[in-house]
Amino acid sequence: MTITLQVQGMTCGHCKAAVTNALQTLDGVSRVEVHLQEGTVDVDYDETKVSVEKLKEAIEEQGYNVK
């Protein structure tokens, strides 16, 4: 599955790295692509291993808001 999440508060390379690392540590996530200009994150994941809620939680734990 692929999902695009709207993430508020990402402004720099550190933000991009924090979100990418948080998501890649989750079992079932195969690809993360952060788009700072658009404020979005594309995630390829296995829905049998990780839920959208877990993806959002991982981002929120880094201090960002997910719509």
PDB file of N, CA and C in Angstrom:
ATOM      1  N   MET A   1       0.850  -1.182   0.000  1.00  0.00           N
ATOM      2  CA  MET A   1       0.000   0.000   0.000  1.00  0.00           C
ATOM      3  C   MET A   1       0.887   1.233   0.000  1.00  0.00           C
ATOM      4  N   THR A   2       0.370   2.297  -0.581  1.00  0.00           N
ATOM      5  CA  THR A   2       1.047   3.586  -0.533  1.00  0.00           C
ATOM      6  C   THR A   2       0.066   4.610   0.007  1.00  0.00           C
ATOM      7  N   ILE A   3       0.558   5.447   0.901  1.00  0.00           N
ATOM      8  CA  ILE A   3      -0.271   6.509   1.465  1.00  0.00           C
ATOM      9  C   ILE A   3       0.532   7.805   1.437  1.00  0.00           C
ATOM     10  N   THR A   4      -0.170   8.917   1.244  1.00  0.00           N
ATOM     11  CA  THR A   4       0.451  10.233   1.341  1.00  0.00           C
ATOM     12  C   THR A   4      -0.162  10.924   2.548  1.00  0.00           C
ATOM     13  N   LEU A   5       0.699  11.277   3.508  1.00  0.00           N
ATOM     14  CA  LEU A   5       0.254  11.946   4.729  1.00  0.00           C
ATOM     15  C   LEU A   5       0.600  13.424   4.666  1.00  0.00           C
ATOM     16  N   GLN A   6      -0.319  14.260   5.132  1.00  0.00           N
ATOM     17  CA  GLN A   6      -0.073  15.694   5.252  1.00  0.00           C
ATOM     18  C   GLN A   6       0.577  15.925   6.613  1.00  0.00           C
ATOM     19  N   VAL A   7       1.786  16.504   6.608  1.00  0.00           N
ATOM     20  CA  VAL A   7       2.527  16.701   7.855  1.00  0.00           C
ATOM     21  C   VAL A   7       2.878  18.175   7.995  1.00  0.00           C
ATOM     22  N   GLN A   8       2.475  18.759   9.123  1.00  0.00           N
ATOM     23  CA  GLN A   8       2.744  20.173   9.376  1.00  0.00           C
ATOM     24  C   GLN A   8       3.982  20.321  10.250  1.00  0.00           C
ATOM     25  N   GLY A   9       4.790  21.336   9.943  1.00  0.00           N
ATOM     26  CA  GLY A   9       5.927  21.651  10.798  1.00  0.00           C
ATOM     27  C   GLY A   9       7.277  21.225  10.259  1.00  0.00           C
ATOM     28  N   MET A  10       7.322  20.540   9.125  1.00  0.00           N
ATOM     29  CA  MET A  10       8.602  20.130   8.551  1.00  0.00           C
ATOM     30  C   MET A  10       9.171  21.289   7.731  1.00  0.00           C
ATOM     31  N   THR A  11      10.398  21.715   8.075  1.00  0.00           N
ATOM     32  CA  THR A  11      10.958  22.886   7.396  1.00  0.00           C
ATOM     33  C   THR A  11      12.377  22.694   6.873  1.00  0.00           C
ATOM     34  N   CYS A  12      13.072  21.633   7.298  1.00  0.00           N
ATOM     35  CA  CYS A  12      14.490  21.543   6.945  1.00  0.00           C
ATOM     36  C   CYS A  12      14.941  20.086   6.794  1.00  0.00           C
ATOM     37  N   GLY A  13      16.205  19.926   6.488  1.00  0.00           N
ATOM     38  CA  GLY A  13      16.775  18.597   6.329  1.00  0.00           C
ATOM     39  C   GLY A  13      16.686  17.756   7.589  1.00  0.00           C
ATOM     40  N   HIS A  14      16.827  18.405   8.739  1.00  0.00           N
ATOM     41  CA  HIS A  14      16.720  17.665  10.004  1.00  0.00           C
ATOM     42  C   HIS A  14      15.304  17.107  10.165  1.00  0.00           C
ATOM     43  N   CYS A  15      14.315  17.914   9.811  1.00  0.00           N
ATOM     44  CA  CYS A  15      12.920  17.461   9.891  1.00  0.00           C
ATOM     45  C   CYS A  15      12.721  16.242   8.991  1.00  0.00           C
ATOM     46  N   LYS A  16      13.239  16.353   7.784  1.00  0.00           N
ATOM     47  CA  LYS A  16      13.112  15.271   6.810  1.00  0.00           C
ATOM     48  C   LYS A  16      13.748  13.994   7.344  1.00  0.00           C
ATOM     49  N   ALA A  17      14.947  14.113   7.912  1.00  0.00           N
ATOM     50  CA  ALA A  17      15.656  12.957   8.450  1.00  0.00           C
ATOM     51  C   ALA A  17      14.906  12.356   9.642  1.00  0.00           C
ATOM     52  N   ALA A  18      14.375  13.199  10.518  1.00  0.00           N
ATOM     53  CA  ALA A  18      13.668  12.715  11.703  1.00  0.00           C
ATOM     54  C   ALA A  18      12.439  11.906  11.315  1.00  0.00           C
ATOM     55  N   VAL A  19      11.655  12.424  10.377  1.00  0.00           N
ATOM     56  CA  VAL A  19      10.442  11.736   9.940  1.00  0.00           C
ATOM     57  C   VAL A  19      10.796  10.443   9.202  1.00  0.00           C
ATOM     58  N   THR A  20      11.774  10.516   8.315  1.00  0.00           N
ATOM     59  CA  THR A  20      12.199   9.339   7.556  1.00  0.00           C
ATOM     60  C   THR A  20      12.678   8.238   8.490  1.00  0.00           C
ATOM     61  N   ASN A  21      13.547   8.576   9.425  1.00  0.00           N
ATOM     62  CA  ASN A  21      14.081   7.581  10.354  1.00  0.00           C
ATOM     63  C   ASN A  21      12.994   6.975  11.233  1.00  0.00           C
ATOM     64  N   ALA A  22      12.079   7.809  11.706  1.00  0.00           N
ATOM     65  CA  ALA A  22      10.997   7.312  12.569  1.00  0.00           C
ATOM     66  C   ALA A  22      10.139   6.296  11.827  1.00  0.00           C
ATOM     67  N   LEU A  23       9.837   6.571  10.564  1.00  0.00           N
ATOM     68  CA  LEU A  23       8.990   5.657   9.796  1.00  0.00           C
ATOM     69  C   LEU A  23       9.740   4.399   9.379  1.00  0.00           C
ATOM     70  N   GLN A  24      11.010   4.534   9.012  1.00  0.00           N
ATOM     71  CA  GLN A  24      11.765   3.372   8.546  1.00  0.00           C
ATOM     72  C   GLN A  24      12.042   2.359   9.649  1.00  0.00           C
ATOM     73  N   THR A  25      11.937   2.774  10.898  1.00  0.00           N
ATOM     74  CA  THR A  25      12.136   1.827  11.994  1.00  0.00           C
ATOM     75  C   THR A  25      10.927   0.919  12.198  1.00  0.00           C
ATOM     76  N   LEU A  26       9.791   1.293  11.612  1.00  0.00           N
ATOM     77  CA  LEU A  26       8.584   0.482  11.763  1.00  0.00           C
ATOM     78  C   LEU A  26       8.635  -0.733  10.847  1.00  0.00           C
ATOM     79  N   ASP A  27       8.297  -1.885  11.408  1.00  0.00           N
ATOM     80  CA  ASP A  27       8.241  -3.117  10.620  1.00  0.00           C
ATOM     81  C   ASP A  27       7.115  -2.997   9.599  1.00  0.00           C
ATOM     82  N   GLY A  28       7.420  -3.250   8.339  1.00  0.00           N
ATOM     83  CA  GLY A  28       6.405  -3.181   7.299  1.00  0.00           C
ATOM     84  C   GLY A  28       6.537  -1.973   6.393  1.00  0.00           C
ATOM     85  N   VAL A  29       7.356  -0.995   6.789  1.00  0.00           N
ATOM     86  CA  VAL A  29       7.562   0.189   5.952  1.00  0.00           C
ATOM     87  C   VAL A  29       8.709  -0.091   4.985  1.00  0.00           C
ATOM     88  N   SER A  30       8.442   0.062   3.679  1.00  0.00           N
ATOM     89  CA  SER A  30       9.471  -0.250   2.686  1.00  0.00           C
ATOM     90  C   SER A  30      10.061   0.992   2.016  1.00  0.00           C
ATOM     91  N   ARG A  31       9.303   2.105   1.989  1.00  0.00           N
ATOM     92  CA  ARG A  31       9.824   3.318   1.356  1.00  0.00           C
ATOM     93  C   ARG A  31       9.211   4.535   2.016  1.00  0.00           C
ATOM     94  N   VAL A  32      10.046   5.563   2.226  1.00  0.00           N
ATOM     95  CA  VAL A  32       9.583   6.837   2.776  1.00  0.00           C
ATOM     96  C   VAL A  32      10.157   7.942   1.904  1.00  0.00           C
ATOM     97  N   GLU A  33       9.293   8.845   1.455  1.00  0.00           N
ATOM     98  CA  GLU A  33       9.748   9.987   0.682  1.00  0.00           C
ATOM     99  C   GLU A  33       9.097  11.241   1.245  1.00  0.00           C
ATOM    100  N   VAL A  34       9.929  12.136   1.767  1.00  0.00           N
ATOM    101  CA  VAL A  34       9.453  13.370   2.381  1.00  0.00           C
ATOM    102  C   VAL A  34       9.546  14.503   1.363  1.00  0.00           C
ATOM    103  N   HIS A  35       8.471  15.263   1.244  1.00  0.00           N
ATOM    104  CA  HIS A  35       8.422  16.427   0.351  1.00  0.00           C
ATOM    105  C   HIS A  35       8.222  17.673   1.220  1.00  0.00           C
ATOM    106  N   LEU A  36       9.324  18.353   1.539  1.00  0.00           N
ATOM    107  CA  LEU A  36       9.252  19.507   2.429  1.00  0.00           C
ATOM    108  C   LEU A  36       8.388  20.623   1.849  1.00  0.00           C
ATOM    109  N   GLN A  37       8.550  20.918   0.570  1.00  0.00           N
ATOM    110  CA  GLN A  37       7.805  22.029  -0.061  1.00  0.00           C
ATOM    111  C   GLN A  37       6.291  21.815   0.051  1.00  0.00           C
ATOM    112  N   GLU A  38       5.851  20.580  -0.184  1.00  0.00           N
ATOM    113  CA  GLU A  38       4.418  20.273  -0.164  1.00  0.00           C
ATOM    114  C   GLU A  38       3.904  19.949   1.241  1.00  0.00           C
ATOM    115  N   GLY A  39       4.814  19.640   2.152  1.00  0.00           N
ATOM    116  CA  GLY A  39       4.399  19.242   3.497  1.00  0.00           C
ATOM    117  C   GLY A  39       3.751  17.870   3.510  1.00  0.00           C
ATOM    118  N   THR A  40       4.279  16.980   2.647  1.00  0.00           N
ATOM    119  CA  THR A  40       3.706  15.638   2.567  1.00  0.00           C
ATOM    120  C   THR A  40       4.789  14.576   2.734  1.00  0.00           C
ATOM    121  N   VAL A  41       4.331  13.384   3.095  1.00  0.00           N
ATOM    122  CA  VAL A  41       5.214  12.227   3.203  1.00  0.00           C
ATOM    123  C   VAL A  41       4.527  11.059   2.502  1.00  0.00           C
ATOM    124  N   ASP A  42       5.216  10.474   1.511  1.00  0.00           N
ATOM    125  CA  ASP A  42       4.724   9.276   0.834  1.00  0.00           C
ATOM    126  C   ASP A  42       5.333   8.066   1.535  1.00  0.00           C
ATOM    127  N   VAL A  43       4.499   7.096   1.867  1.00  0.00           N
ATOM    128  CA  VAL A  43       4.973   5.904   2.567  1.00  0.00           C
ATOM    129  C   VAL A  43       4.437   4.658   1.867  1.00  0.00           C
ATOM    130  N   ASP A  44       5.349   3.764   1.495  1.00  0.00           N
ATOM    131  CA  ASP A  44       4.966   2.436   1.012  1.00  0.00           C
ATOM    132  C   ASP A  44       5.060   1.505   2.218  1.00  0.00           C
ATOM    133  N   TYR A  45       3.985   0.773   2.481  1.00  0.00           N
ATOM    134  CA  TYR A  45       3.974  -0.084   3.669  1.00  0.00           C
ATOM    135  C   TYR A  45       3.121  -1.323   3.450  1.00  0.00           C
ATOM    136  N   ASP A  46       3.354  -2.307   4.291  1.00  0.00           N
ATOM    137  CA  ASP A  46       2.590  -3.548   4.277  1.00  0.00           C
ATOM    138  C   ASP A  46       1.504  -3.429   5.345  1.00  0.00           C
ATOM    139  N   GLU A  47       0.263  -3.305   4.894  1.00  0.00           N
ATOM    140  CA  GLU A  47      -0.840  -3.075   5.834  1.00  0.00           C
ATOM    141  C   GLU A  47      -1.094  -4.255   6.765  1.00  0.00           C
ATOM    142  N   THR A  48      -0.493  -5.413   6.472  1.00  0.00           N
ATOM    143  CA  THR A  48      -0.644  -6.547   7.389  1.00  0.00           C
ATOM    144  C   THR A  48       0.341  -6.445   8.557  1.00  0.00           C
ATOM    145  N   LYS A  49       1.323  -5.555   8.437  1.00  0.00           N
ATOM    146  CA  LYS A  49       2.339  -5.424   9.491  1.00  0.00           C
ATOM    147  C   LYS A  49       2.252  -4.114  10.278  1.00  0.00           C
ATOM    148  N   VAL A  50       1.759  -3.051   9.629  1.00  0.00           N
ATOM    149  CA  VAL A  50       1.715  -1.755  10.297  1.00  0.00           C
ATOM    150  C   VAL A  50       0.467  -1.001   9.838  1.00  0.00           C
ATOM    151  N   SER A  51      -0.166  -0.285  10.784  1.00  0.00           N
ATOM    152  CA  SER A  51      -1.392   0.455  10.471  1.00  0.00           C
ATOM    153  C   SER A  51      -1.071   1.916  10.165  1.00  0.00           C
ATOM    154  N   VAL A  52      -2.014   2.568   9.519  1.00  0.00           N
ATOM    155  CA  VAL A  52      -1.875   4.002   9.237  1.00  0.00           C
ATOM    156  C   VAL A  52      -1.742   4.752  10.561  1.00  0.00           C
ATOM    157  N   GLU A  53      -2.462   4.307  11.570  1.00  0.00           N
ATOM    158  CA  GLU A  53      -2.399   4.954  12.892  1.00  0.00           C
ATOM    159  C   GLU A  53      -0.978   4.896  13.455  1.00  0.00           C
ATOM    160  N   LYS A  54      -0.312   3.764  13.278  1.00  0.00           N
ATOM    161  CA  LYS A  54       1.077   3.629  13.754  1.00  0.00           C
ATOM    162  C   LYS A  54       2.005   4.562  12.982  1.00  0.00           C
ATOM    163  N   LEU A  55       1.772   4.709  11.684  1.00  0.00           N
ATOM    164  CA  LEU A  55       2.572   5.631  10.874  1.00  0.00           C
ATOM    165  C   LEU A  55       2.424   7.056  11.411  1.00  0.00           C
ATOM    166  N   LYS A  56       1.180   7.451  11.662  1.00  0.00           N
ATOM    167  CA  LYS A  56       0.913   8.798  12.170  1.00  0.00           C
ATOM    168  C   LYS A  56       1.543   9.000  13.552  1.00  0.00           C
ATOM    169  N   GLU A  57       1.423   7.998  14.408  1.00  0.00           N
ATOM    170  CA  GLU A  57       2.004   8.086  15.753  1.00  0.00           C
ATOM    171  C   GLU A  57       3.514   8.284  15.686  1.00  0.00           C
ATOM    172  N   ALA A  58       4.184   7.566  14.792  1.00  0.00           N
ATOM    173  CA  ALA A  58       5.639   7.665  14.664  1.00  0.00           C
ATOM    174  C   ALA A  58       6.047   9.089  14.279  1.00  0.00           C
ATOM    175  N   ILE A  59       5.274   9.711  13.394  1.00  0.00           N
ATOM    176  CA  ILE A  59       5.569  11.088  12.985  1.00  0.00           C
ATOM    177  C   ILE A  59       5.270  12.055  14.119  1.00  0.00           C
ATOM    178  N   GLU A  60       4.132  11.870  14.781  1.00  0.00           N
ATOM    179  CA  GLU A  60       3.739  12.765  15.870  1.00  0.00           C
ATOM    180  C   GLU A  60       4.723  12.698  17.038  1.00  0.00           C
ATOM    181  N   GLU A  61       5.314  11.526  17.263  1.00  0.00           N
ATOM    182  CA  GLU A  61       6.306  11.384  18.325  1.00  0.00           C
ATOM    183  C   GLU A  61       7.565  12.213  18.056  1.00  0.00           C
ATOM    184  N   GLN A  62       7.776  12.587  16.785  1.00  0.00           N
ATOM    185  CA  GLN A  62       8.905  13.437  16.424  1.00  0.00           C
ATOM    186  C   GLN A  62       8.558  14.924  16.556  1.00  0.00           C
ATOM    187  N   GLY A  63       7.319  15.216  16.925  1.00  0.00           N
ATOM    188  CA  GLY A  63       6.905  16.600  17.172  1.00  0.00           C
ATOM    189  C   GLY A  63       6.169  17.279  16.029  1.00  0.00           C
ATOM    190  N   TYR A  64       5.673  16.495  15.076  1.00  0.00           N
ATOM    191  CA  TYR A  64       4.966  17.061  13.931  1.00  0.00           C
ATOM    192  C   TYR A  64       3.495  16.701  13.980  1.00  0.00           C
ATOM    193  N   ASN A  65       2.672  17.534  13.370  1.00  0.00           N
ATOM    194  CA  ASN A  65       1.234  17.279  13.310  1.00  0.00           C
ATOM    195  C   ASN A  65       0.882  16.611  11.994  1.00  0.00           C
ATOM    196  N   VAL A  66       0.088  15.548  12.075  1.00  0.00           N
ATOM    197  CA  VAL A  66      -0.350  14.820  10.884  1.00  0.00           C
ATOM    198  C   VAL A  66      -1.832  15.062  10.698  1.00  0.00           C
ATOM    199  N   LYS A  67      -2.225  15.467   9.498  1.00  0.00           N
ATOM    200  CA  LYS A  67      -3.642  15.670   9.199  1.00  0.00           C
ATOM    201  C   LYS A  67      -4.258  14.386   8.711  1.00  0.00           C
TER     202      LYS A  67
END
